[in-house]
Amino acid sequence: MYRRRASIADYYRDALDKLRSLILRESEAQIIGSDTTELAEYYFQQYALNPIEIDDTREKHWEYNNYVKTIPANQRESFYGNEGNLDFPCERILVEIPIKPNDNIKILSELTSSTFSDSYPEREFNWNQNSISFVIETKGYGFSLDEERIANEINDHIRRVTELLEWKNNDIKRGNVNLLNGIKGLIDVRKQNIQKSKDKIQSLTQKINIPLKKNIPQGAQRIALDPKPIVKRIKPNPHLPEEYVLDESKVNDILEVLDNQAKSFERTPKALASLGEEELRDLLLANLNSIFEGKATGETFSKKGKTDIYLNINKGNILVFECKQWGGKKLLHETIDQLRGYLTWRHNYGVIIIFSKIKNFSKIFSEIPSTIQESQSFKNSYKKINETHYSAIHVLEDDGKEVKIHYLFYNLFSEN
């Protein structure tokens, strides 16, 4: 029996049904105390789909493959049947169209759009997070396509993919708008019902003269809304400003980018001999901004002062880097204190990058464990990650706030 595939519209209807249940179960304090738009966007980002965008910064590419295929006797002309199964040389071309990374791609590949064509079977296409690909058989049993026919087939398939994405994206954009409006409507209705109920309870309470026990809401739960942004939003607390948490996996991604570039500095120390802390910082900064793109929350890497790199989110500094040349224990302690003073959020990270241009670079590392742990702000969790990378937890001025500081060391010594 034929089973109809779910559509993008079906997905959004199902999402709104699930959200209706979630909003009905949400605490009254959360509903009444939250801004409707802010709370709606929190729920919206859990179910919204991202349109599929072709990545124009990467080129389409294709590859040619030849292979051998066994053709059973019953699939060939009857007068060849007595020859049994035979192998035949075959050829095919794989074409890959780059798309911007999309974590919804698996879901979207399984959903149909409201506009479709029976001549565009989506099963011909392979949907991956970073690309859409298809295969064209160019030679096989009983056929062989010439160059013009192959080119026409490739161009026709690319046109089909482009048109298919347009159809899907139209439904996604329409679905996202309707979903957000629907969520706002559900929240508004719940607010109205809560208020009606409260008015009724207040009237009843006055009549029986017994105060009702207040339901004190628990703290907001930390959740991940989107794997792509660097910074994650936490569910808004009633009457409280939003708070941001920097995902540690993103910190590690940033550190990997920094480490790769700084290690390239080590391979050409003479070329960098004339550069000071500020110039080295600017090289790192340019590379970070070329890789990590700012999102809706306003992330951006910027410089402040002579040696700092900031990840700004408009309302505070959530990640700060300090670039210094090695100047002994005292300077490192001063840098730690300077870093602590910059950070303003409850969940913070700091990175201290030390460039050494002295000859006996290895002797520095014998001082590192004690230098870090002797800092007045050191709390715990000192760790040697590798030979040139260390980390530790430090306390901030405000009790209850901590910062995890990463220490990266690089040797830029060169003989004159």
Tab-separated table of C-alpha atoms in Angstrom:
chain	number	residue	atom	x	y	z
A	1	MET	CA	0.000	0.000	0.000
A	2	TYR	CA	1.339	3.451	-0.932
A	3	ARG	CA	2.236	5.569	2.066
A	4	ARG	CA	2.230	9.326	1.649
A	5	ARG	CA	5.441	11.043	2.677
A	6	ALA	CA	5.153	13.733	5.328
A	7	SER	CA	5.342	17.296	4.063
A	8	ILE	CA	7.067	20.373	5.446
A	9	ALA	CA	3.618	21.706	6.339
A	10	ASP	CA	2.955	18.457	8.276
A	11	TYR	CA	6.195	19.013	10.199
A	12	TYR	CA	5.169	22.501	11.301
A	13	ARG	CA	1.671	21.366	12.285
A	14	ASP	CA	3.190	18.616	14.417
A	15	ALA	CA	5.714	21.066	15.921
A	16	LEU	CA	2.965	23.490	16.920
A	17	ASP	CA	0.995	20.641	18.529
A	18	LYS	CA	4.042	19.664	20.591
A	19	LEU	CA	4.687	23.270	21.569
A	20	ARG	CA	1.046	23.712	22.575
A	21	SER	CA	1.541	20.889	25.081
A	22	LEU	CA	4.850	22.342	26.329
A	23	ILE	CA	3.375	25.805	26.820
A	24	LEU	CA	0.369	24.389	28.692
A	25	ARG	CA	2.784	22.611	31.049
A	26	GLU	CA	5.038	25.644	31.550
A	27	SER	CA	4.949	27.234	35.004
A	28	GLU	CA	2.602	30.156	35.482
A	29	ALA	CA	5.469	32.316	36.745
A	30	GLN	CA	7.440	31.652	33.559
A	31	ILE	CA	4.494	32.510	31.313
A	32	ILE	CA	3.349	35.628	33.177
A	33	GLY	CA	6.836	36.879	33.990
A	34	SER	CA	8.366	36.502	30.520
A	35	ASP	CA	8.142	38.791	27.533
A	36	THR	CA	5.954	37.024	24.963
A	37	THR	CA	8.345	37.578	22.049
A	38	GLU	CA	11.418	36.482	24.005
A	39	LEU	CA	9.786	33.296	25.294
A	40	ALA	CA	8.299	32.561	21.862
A	41	GLU	CA	11.730	32.803	20.232
A	42	TYR	CA	13.139	30.424	22.852
A	43	TYR	CA	10.552	27.795	21.890
A	44	PHE	CA	10.715	28.671	18.193
A	45	GLN	CA	14.425	27.906	17.874
A	46	GLN	CA	13.844	24.363	19.088
A	47	TYR	CA	11.649	23.518	16.087
A	48	ALA	CA	12.402	26.063	13.359
A	49	LEU	CA	14.000	24.665	10.207
A	50	ASN	CA	16.884	26.334	8.401
A	51	PRO	CA	16.494	26.958	4.646
A	52	ILE	CA	18.926	25.043	2.429
A	53	GLU	CA	21.394	27.454	0.855
A	54	ILE	CA	23.840	26.689	-1.947
A	55	ASP	CA	27.355	27.683	-0.874
A	56	ASP	CA	28.620	29.989	-3.616
A	57	THR	CA	32.045	30.206	-1.960
A	58	ARG	CA	32.729	26.575	-2.915
A	59	GLU	CA	32.729	25.147	-6.421
A	60	LYS	CA	30.584	22.343	-7.739
A	61	HIS	CA	32.700	19.355	-8.672
A	62	TRP	CA	32.335	15.998	-10.343
A	63	GLU	CA	34.240	12.765	-10.535
A	64	TYR	CA	34.273	9.947	-13.066
A	65	ASN	CA	34.139	6.263	-12.077
A	66	ASN	CA	34.234	3.068	-14.081
A	67	TYR	CA	33.080	-0.217	-12.650
A	68	VAL	CA	31.901	-3.684	-13.632
A	69	LYS	CA	28.278	-4.709	-13.283
A	70	THR	CA	26.858	-8.210	-13.552
A	71	ILE	CA	23.777	-8.350	-15.789
A	72	PRO	CA	21.596	-11.448	-15.198
A	73	ALA	CA	20.588	-13.471	-18.261
A	74	ASN	CA	16.888	-12.724	-17.734
A	75	GLN	CA	17.590	-8.992	-18.078
A	76	ARG	CA	19.229	-9.328	-21.483
A	77	GLU	CA	17.897	-10.235	-24.921
A	78	SER	CA	16.353	-13.691	-24.964
A	79	PHE	CA	18.760	-15.061	-27.562
A	80	TYR	CA	21.647	-14.437	-25.106
A	81	GLY	CA	19.928	-16.300	-22.293
A	82	ASN	CA	22.009	-19.451	-22.671
A	83	GLU	CA	25.183	-17.454	-21.899
A	84	GLY	CA	24.173	-16.997	-18.250
A	85	ASN	CA	25.059	-13.969	-16.159
A	86	LEU	CA	27.732	-11.744	-17.713
A	87	ASP	CA	29.873	-8.828	-16.512
A	88	PHE	CA	29.788	-5.565	-18.438
A	89	PRO	CA	31.986	-2.455	-18.154
A	90	CYS	CA	30.027	0.556	-16.894
A	91	GLU	CA	30.738	4.223	-16.284
A	92	ARG	CA	29.120	6.895	-14.135
A	93	ILE	CA	29.675	10.474	-13.015
A	94	LEU	CA	29.143	11.765	-9.467
A	95	VAL	CA	28.256	15.468	-9.232
A	96	GLU	CA	28.364	17.309	-5.887
A	97	ILE	CA	26.691	20.668	-5.232
A	98	PRO	CA	28.056	22.425	-2.108
A	99	ILE	CA	25.560	23.788	0.418
A	100	LYS	CA	26.044	25.752	3.606
A	101	PRO	CA	26.149	23.408	6.642
A	102	ASN	CA	22.589	22.584	7.620
A	103	ASP	CA	21.790	20.457	10.665
A	104	ASN	CA	18.199	19.989	9.482
A	105	ILE	CA	19.206	18.396	6.184
A	106	LYS	CA	18.225	14.835	7.144
A	107	ILE	CA	14.738	15.951	8.194
A	108	LEU	CA	14.326	18.157	5.126
A	109	SER	CA	15.378	15.377	2.754
A	110	GLU	CA	12.484	13.278	4.058
A	111	LEU	CA	9.840	16.033	3.831
A	112	THR	CA	8.041	16.980	0.633
A	113	SER	CA	7.236	20.526	-0.415
A	114	SER	CA	3.780	21.791	-1.346
A	115	THR	CA	5.058	22.257	-4.904
A	116	PHE	CA	6.554	19.149	-6.457
A	117	SER	CA	7.034	17.279	-9.705
A	118	ASP	CA	6.680	13.542	-10.254
A	119	SER	CA	9.543	13.807	-12.724
A	120	TYR	CA	11.891	14.971	-9.928
A	121	PRO	CA	12.266	11.890	-7.728
A	122	GLU	CA	14.175	13.114	-4.662
A	123	ARG	CA	15.576	9.629	-4.128
A	124	GLU	CA	17.953	10.377	-7.000
A	125	PHE	CA	19.738	12.886	-4.772
A	126	ASN	CA	22.006	12.215	-1.799
A	127	TRP	CA	21.500	14.786	0.964
A	128	ASN	CA	24.481	15.523	3.195
A	129	GLN	CA	25.087	18.251	5.770
A	130	ASN	CA	27.486	20.106	3.456
A	131	SER	CA	26.411	19.001	-0.021
A	132	ILE	CA	23.783	17.505	-2.306
A	133	SER	CA	25.023	14.977	-4.837
A	134	PHE	CA	23.670	12.799	-7.617
A	135	VAL	CA	24.958	10.071	-9.922
A	136	ILE	CA	24.464	9.835	-13.683
A	137	GLU	CA	25.042	6.499	-15.369
A	138	THR	CA	26.846	7.320	-18.614
A	139	LYS	CA	27.617	3.823	-19.915
A	140	GLY	CA	26.152	0.425	-19.219
A	141	TYR	CA	24.532	-2.584	-20.781
A	142	GLY	CA	22.945	-1.468	-24.023
A	143	PHE	CA	23.685	2.261	-23.788
A	144	SER	CA	26.496	4.809	-23.888
A	145	LEU	CA	25.905	8.567	-23.617
A	146	ASP	CA	27.913	10.969	-25.738
A	147	GLU	CA	29.509	14.108	-24.284
A	148	GLU	CA	26.641	16.405	-25.244
A	149	ARG	CA	24.058	14.105	-23.689
A	150	ILE	CA	26.124	13.831	-20.497
A	151	ALA	CA	26.441	17.631	-20.232
A	152	ASN	CA	22.694	18.023	-20.763
A	153	GLU	CA	21.941	15.428	-18.081
A	154	ILE	CA	24.238	17.137	-15.561
A	155	ASN	CA	22.808	20.589	-16.231
A	156	ASP	CA	19.262	19.247	-16.035
A	157	HIS	CA	19.941	17.593	-12.661
A	158	ILE	CA	21.510	20.795	-11.303
A	159	ARG	CA	18.434	22.720	-12.452
A	160	ARG	CA	16.223	20.177	-10.696
A	161	VAL	CA	18.168	20.526	-7.447
A	162	THR	CA	17.984	24.332	-7.601
A	163	GLU	CA	14.244	24.261	-8.252
A	164	LEU	CA	13.659	21.661	-5.545
A	165	LEU	CA	15.521	23.795	-2.993
A	166	GLU	CA	13.451	26.828	-3.968
A	167	TRP	CA	10.236	24.878	-3.384
A	168	LYS	CA	11.392	23.559	-0.019
A	169	ASN	CA	12.738	26.931	1.117
A	170	ASN	CA	9.474	28.690	0.259
A	171	ASP	CA	7.634	26.256	2.528
A	172	ILE	CA	10.286	26.591	5.256
A	173	LYS	CA	10.129	30.391	5.296
A	174	ARG	CA	6.339	30.348	5.343
A	175	GLY	CA	6.336	27.634	8.018
A	176	ASN	CA	8.777	29.536	10.251
A	177	VAL	CA	6.683	32.714	10.117
A	178	ASN	CA	3.483	30.810	10.919
A	179	LEU	CA	5.194	28.805	13.668
A	180	LEU	CA	6.518	31.891	15.470
A	181	ASN	CA	3.154	33.646	15.212
A	182	GLY	CA	1.413	30.489	16.408
A	183	ILE	CA	3.702	30.218	19.440
A	184	LYS	CA	3.077	33.853	20.355
A	185	GLY	CA	-0.651	33.205	20.102
A	186	LEU	CA	-0.416	30.151	22.382
A	187	ILE	CA	1.548	32.122	24.978
A	188	ASP	CA	-0.900	35.035	24.862
A	189	VAL	CA	-3.880	32.693	25.299
A	190	ARG	CA	-2.146	30.972	28.222
A	191	LYS	CA	-1.421	34.369	29.819
A	192	GLN	CA	-5.071	35.380	29.471
A	193	ASN	CA	-6.276	32.096	30.996
A	194	ILE	CA	-3.812	32.377	33.875
A	195	GLN	CA	-4.959	35.915	34.584
A	196	LYS	CA	-8.616	34.850	34.537
A	197	SER	CA	-7.806	31.993	36.893
A	198	LYS	CA	-5.848	34.283	39.208
A	199	ASP	CA	-8.729	36.753	39.338
A	200	LYS	CA	-11.064	33.907	40.277
A	201	ILE	CA	-8.679	32.537	42.913
A	202	GLN	CA	-8.104	36.004	44.356
A	203	SER	CA	-11.834	36.482	44.736
A	204	LEU	CA	-12.195	33.059	46.357
A	205	THR	CA	-9.236	33.694	48.661
A	206	GLN	CA	-10.789	36.900	49.920
A	207	LYS	CA	-13.991	35.070	50.716
A	208	ILE	CA	-12.432	32.187	52.682
A	209	ASN	CA	-9.695	34.423	54.165
A	210	ILE	CA	-6.952	31.776	53.751
A	211	PRO	CA	-3.839	32.731	51.767
A	212	LEU	CA	-2.774	30.382	49.004
A	213	LYS	CA	0.741	28.914	49.045
A	214	LYS	CA	2.929	30.565	46.427
A	215	ASN	CA	4.582	28.339	43.858
A	216	ILE	CA	8.211	29.486	43.755
A	217	PRO	CA	9.649	28.744	40.272
A	218	GLN	CA	12.900	26.837	39.989
A	219	GLY	CA	15.909	28.366	38.264
A	220	ALA	CA	16.145	28.442	34.500
A	221	GLN	CA	17.493	25.360	32.819
A	222	ARG	CA	20.449	25.564	30.510
A	223	ILE	CA	19.620	24.306	27.033
A	224	ALA	CA	21.242	24.326	23.581
A	225	LEU	CA	19.120	25.995	20.913
A	226	ASP	CA	21.329	25.826	17.838
A	227	PRO	CA	24.594	23.849	17.208
A	228	LYS	CA	25.858	26.541	14.898
A	229	PRO	CA	26.128	29.710	16.982
A	230	ILE	CA	29.141	30.153	19.242
A	231	VAL	CA	26.989	31.403	22.132
A	232	LYS	CA	23.898	29.650	23.481
A	233	ARG	CA	20.812	31.371	24.885
A	234	ILE	CA	19.335	30.217	28.179
A	235	LYS	CA	15.580	30.165	28.764
A	236	PRO	CA	14.650	33.613	30.115
A	237	ASN	CA	13.878	33.811	33.823
A	238	PRO	CA	10.757	35.761	34.721
A	239	HIS	CA	11.682	39.446	35.164
A	240	LEU	CA	15.395	38.645	34.743
A	241	PRO	CA	17.680	39.675	31.869
A	242	GLU	CA	18.871	36.982	29.507
A	243	GLU	CA	22.095	35.196	30.369
A	244	TYR	CA	24.601	33.689	27.968
A	245	VAL	CA	26.752	30.602	28.253
A	246	LEU	CA	29.704	29.916	26.008
A	247	ASP	CA	29.744	26.252	24.986
A	248	GLU	CA	33.079	24.697	25.963
A	249	SER	CA	33.210	22.738	22.710
A	250	LYS	CA	33.190	26.089	20.875
A	251	VAL	CA	36.022	27.310	23.094
A	252	ASN	CA	37.994	24.232	22.078
A	253	ASP	CA	37.277	24.967	18.404
A	254	ILE	CA	38.590	28.499	18.852
A	255	LEU	CA	41.673	27.243	20.692
A	256	GLU	CA	42.382	24.785	17.890
A	257	VAL	CA	42.307	27.597	15.326
A	258	LEU	CA	44.611	29.721	17.479
A	259	ASP	CA	46.967	26.834	18.145
A	260	ASN	CA	47.304	25.918	14.474
A	261	GLN	CA	48.152	29.479	13.502
A	262	ALA	CA	50.540	30.088	16.402
A	263	LYS	CA	52.381	26.859	15.588
A	264	SER	CA	52.823	28.164	12.061
A	265	PHE	CA	54.537	31.183	13.667
A	266	GLU	CA	56.994	28.796	15.319
A	267	ARG	CA	57.993	27.395	11.936
A	268	THR	CA	59.037	30.837	10.647
A	269	PRO	CA	60.334	32.745	13.687
A	270	LYS	CA	62.782	34.872	11.684
A	271	ALA	CA	59.960	36.301	9.578
A	272	LEU	CA	58.219	37.400	12.784
A	273	ALA	CA	61.277	38.558	14.710
A	274	SER	CA	60.411	42.243	14.324
A	275	LEU	CA	56.772	41.837	15.386
A	276	GLY	CA	55.655	42.735	18.882
A	277	GLU	CA	52.690	41.590	20.949
A	278	GLU	CA	50.244	43.875	19.166
A	279	GLU	CA	51.223	42.799	15.642
A	280	LEU	CA	51.092	39.102	16.583
A	281	ARG	CA	47.685	39.694	18.152
A	282	ASP	CA	46.384	41.294	14.952
A	283	LEU	CA	47.447	38.255	12.901
A	284	LEU	CA	45.532	35.938	15.226
A	285	LEU	CA	42.528	38.273	15.251
A	286	ALA	CA	42.251	38.391	11.463
A	287	ASN	CA	42.292	34.597	11.261
A	288	LEU	CA	39.598	34.212	13.934
A	289	ASN	CA	37.248	36.629	12.194
A	290	SER	CA	37.765	34.866	8.867
A	291	ILE	CA	36.590	31.560	10.356
A	292	PHE	CA	33.973	32.409	12.994
A	293	GLU	CA	31.115	34.473	11.577
A	294	GLY	CA	28.951	36.652	13.827
A	295	LYS	CA	25.361	35.492	14.354
A	296	ALA	CA	22.163	37.157	15.546
A	297	THR	CA	23.386	37.582	19.126
A	298	GLY	CA	26.191	39.826	17.880
A	299	GLU	CA	29.299	37.712	18.398
A	300	THR	CA	32.406	39.318	17.043
A	301	PHE	CA	36.088	39.113	17.753
A	302	SER	CA	37.538	42.561	18.260
A	303	LYS	CA	40.609	44.179	19.739
A	304	LYS	CA	40.773	46.406	22.760
A	305	GLY	CA	43.962	47.835	24.120
A	306	LYS	CA	47.274	46.644	22.766
A	307	THR	CA	47.155	42.926	23.409
A	308	ASP	CA	43.547	41.863	23.963
A	309	ILE	CA	41.094	39.971	21.786
A	310	TYR	CA	37.441	39.972	22.858
A	311	LEU	CA	34.444	37.874	21.921
A	312	ASN	CA	31.704	40.474	22.386
A	313	ILE	CA	27.992	39.757	22.731
A	314	ASN	CA	26.788	43.362	23.163
A	315	LYS	CA	26.055	43.021	26.877
A	316	GLY	CA	29.364	41.796	28.256
A	317	ASN	CA	32.655	40.049	27.630
A	318	ILE	CA	32.288	36.294	27.664
A	319	LEU	CA	35.702	35.328	26.278
A	320	VAL	CA	38.910	37.357	26.456
A	321	PHE	CA	42.393	36.644	25.089
A	322	GLU	CA	45.644	38.231	26.234
A	323	CYS	CA	48.758	38.060	24.049
A	324	LYS	CA	52.028	38.608	25.918
A	325	GLN	CA	55.726	38.010	25.536
A	326	TRP	CA	57.184	35.954	28.373
A	327	GLY	CA	58.339	38.207	31.191
A	328	GLY	CA	58.465	35.881	34.180
A	329	LYS	CA	56.094	34.916	36.991
A	330	LYS	CA	55.190	38.457	38.025
A	331	LEU	CA	53.986	39.425	34.559
A	332	LEU	CA	51.958	36.217	34.238
A	333	HIS	CA	50.224	36.889	37.576
A	334	GLU	CA	49.465	40.454	36.480
A	335	THR	CA	48.038	39.145	33.208
A	336	ILE	CA	45.792	36.691	35.085
A	337	ASP	CA	44.438	39.504	37.273
A	338	GLN	CA	43.952	41.734	34.237
A	339	LEU	CA	42.005	38.991	32.469
A	340	ARG	CA	39.767	38.392	35.497
A	341	GLY	CA	38.860	42.051	35.605
A	342	TYR	CA	37.594	42.053	32.022
A	343	LEU	CA	35.083	39.217	32.316
A	344	THR	CA	31.533	40.107	33.323
A	345	TRP	CA	29.396	36.977	33.025
A	346	ARG	CA	28.894	34.076	35.402
A	347	HIS	CA	30.248	31.548	32.896
A	348	ASN	CA	33.524	32.722	31.436
A	349	TYR	CA	36.677	31.621	29.700
A	350	GLY	CA	39.989	33.367	29.293
A	351	VAL	CA	43.006	32.606	27.138
A	352	ILE	CA	46.554	33.767	27.821
A	353	ILE	CA	48.872	33.380	24.848
A	354	ILE	CA	52.567	33.654	25.690
A	355	PHE	CA	55.195	34.153	22.991
A	356	SER	CA	58.782	33.551	24.068
A	357	LYS	CA	61.759	34.937	22.178
A	358	ILE	CA	64.361	33.789	24.715
A	359	LYS	CA	66.822	31.041	23.935
A	360	ASN	CA	66.112	28.575	26.745
A	361	PHE	CA	62.436	28.108	25.994
A	362	SER	CA	62.198	24.688	27.671
A	363	LYS	CA	63.177	26.138	31.067
A	364	ILE	CA	59.970	28.155	31.144
A	365	PHE	CA	57.887	25.002	31.493
A	366	SER	CA	59.543	23.985	34.746
A	367	GLU	CA	58.062	27.172	36.259
A	368	ILE	CA	54.566	26.928	34.795
A	369	PRO	CA	52.780	24.594	37.295
A	370	SER	CA	53.901	26.542	40.359
A	371	THR	CA	53.393	29.933	38.692
A	372	ILE	CA	49.765	29.190	37.827
A	373	GLN	CA	48.917	27.609	41.186
A	374	GLU	CA	50.619	30.384	43.177
A	375	SER	CA	48.263	32.970	41.694
A	376	GLN	CA	46.016	34.445	44.409
A	377	SER	CA	42.963	33.759	42.267
A	378	PHE	CA	43.781	30.081	41.582
A	379	LYS	CA	41.006	27.767	42.788
A	380	ASN	CA	41.467	24.239	41.419
A	381	SER	CA	41.520	21.963	38.356
A	382	TYR	CA	45.073	22.720	37.214
A	383	LYS	CA	45.671	20.559	34.139
A	384	LYS	CA	48.500	20.023	31.691
A	385	ILE	CA	46.728	19.387	28.386
A	386	ASN	CA	49.928	18.971	26.378
A	387	GLU	CA	53.517	20.217	26.470
A	388	THR	CA	52.537	23.825	25.691
A	389	HIS	CA	48.892	24.001	26.782
A	390	TYR	CA	47.651	24.276	30.381
A	391	SER	CA	44.369	25.209	32.045
A	392	ALA	CA	43.074	26.064	35.521
A	393	ILE	CA	39.997	27.422	37.301
A	394	HIS	CA	40.337	30.884	38.854
A	395	VAL	CA	37.842	32.833	40.952
A	396	LEU	CA	36.629	36.296	39.998
A	397	GLU	CA	36.118	39.220	42.343
A	398	ASP	CA	32.431	38.377	42.708
A	399	ASP	CA	31.893	35.291	44.879
A	400	GLY	CA	30.324	32.486	42.914
A	401	LYS	CA	31.866	33.509	39.614
A	402	GLU	CA	34.673	31.480	38.126
A	403	VAL	CA	36.777	31.607	34.997
A	404	LYS	CA	38.570	28.784	33.234
A	405	ILE	CA	41.837	30.127	31.879
A	406	HIS	CA	43.777	28.389	29.129
A	407	TYR	CA	47.517	29.047	28.882
A	408	LEU	CA	49.204	28.603	25.489
A	409	PHE	CA	52.987	28.954	25.033
A	410	TYR	CA	54.881	29.350	21.747
A	411	ASN	CA	58.594	29.551	20.976
A	412	LEU	CA	59.510	32.365	18.560
A	413	PHE	CA	63.236	32.438	19.320
A	414	SER	CA	65.477	32.794	16.267
A	415	GLU	CA	69.225	33.169	15.871
A	416	ASN	CA	70.316	36.573	14.584
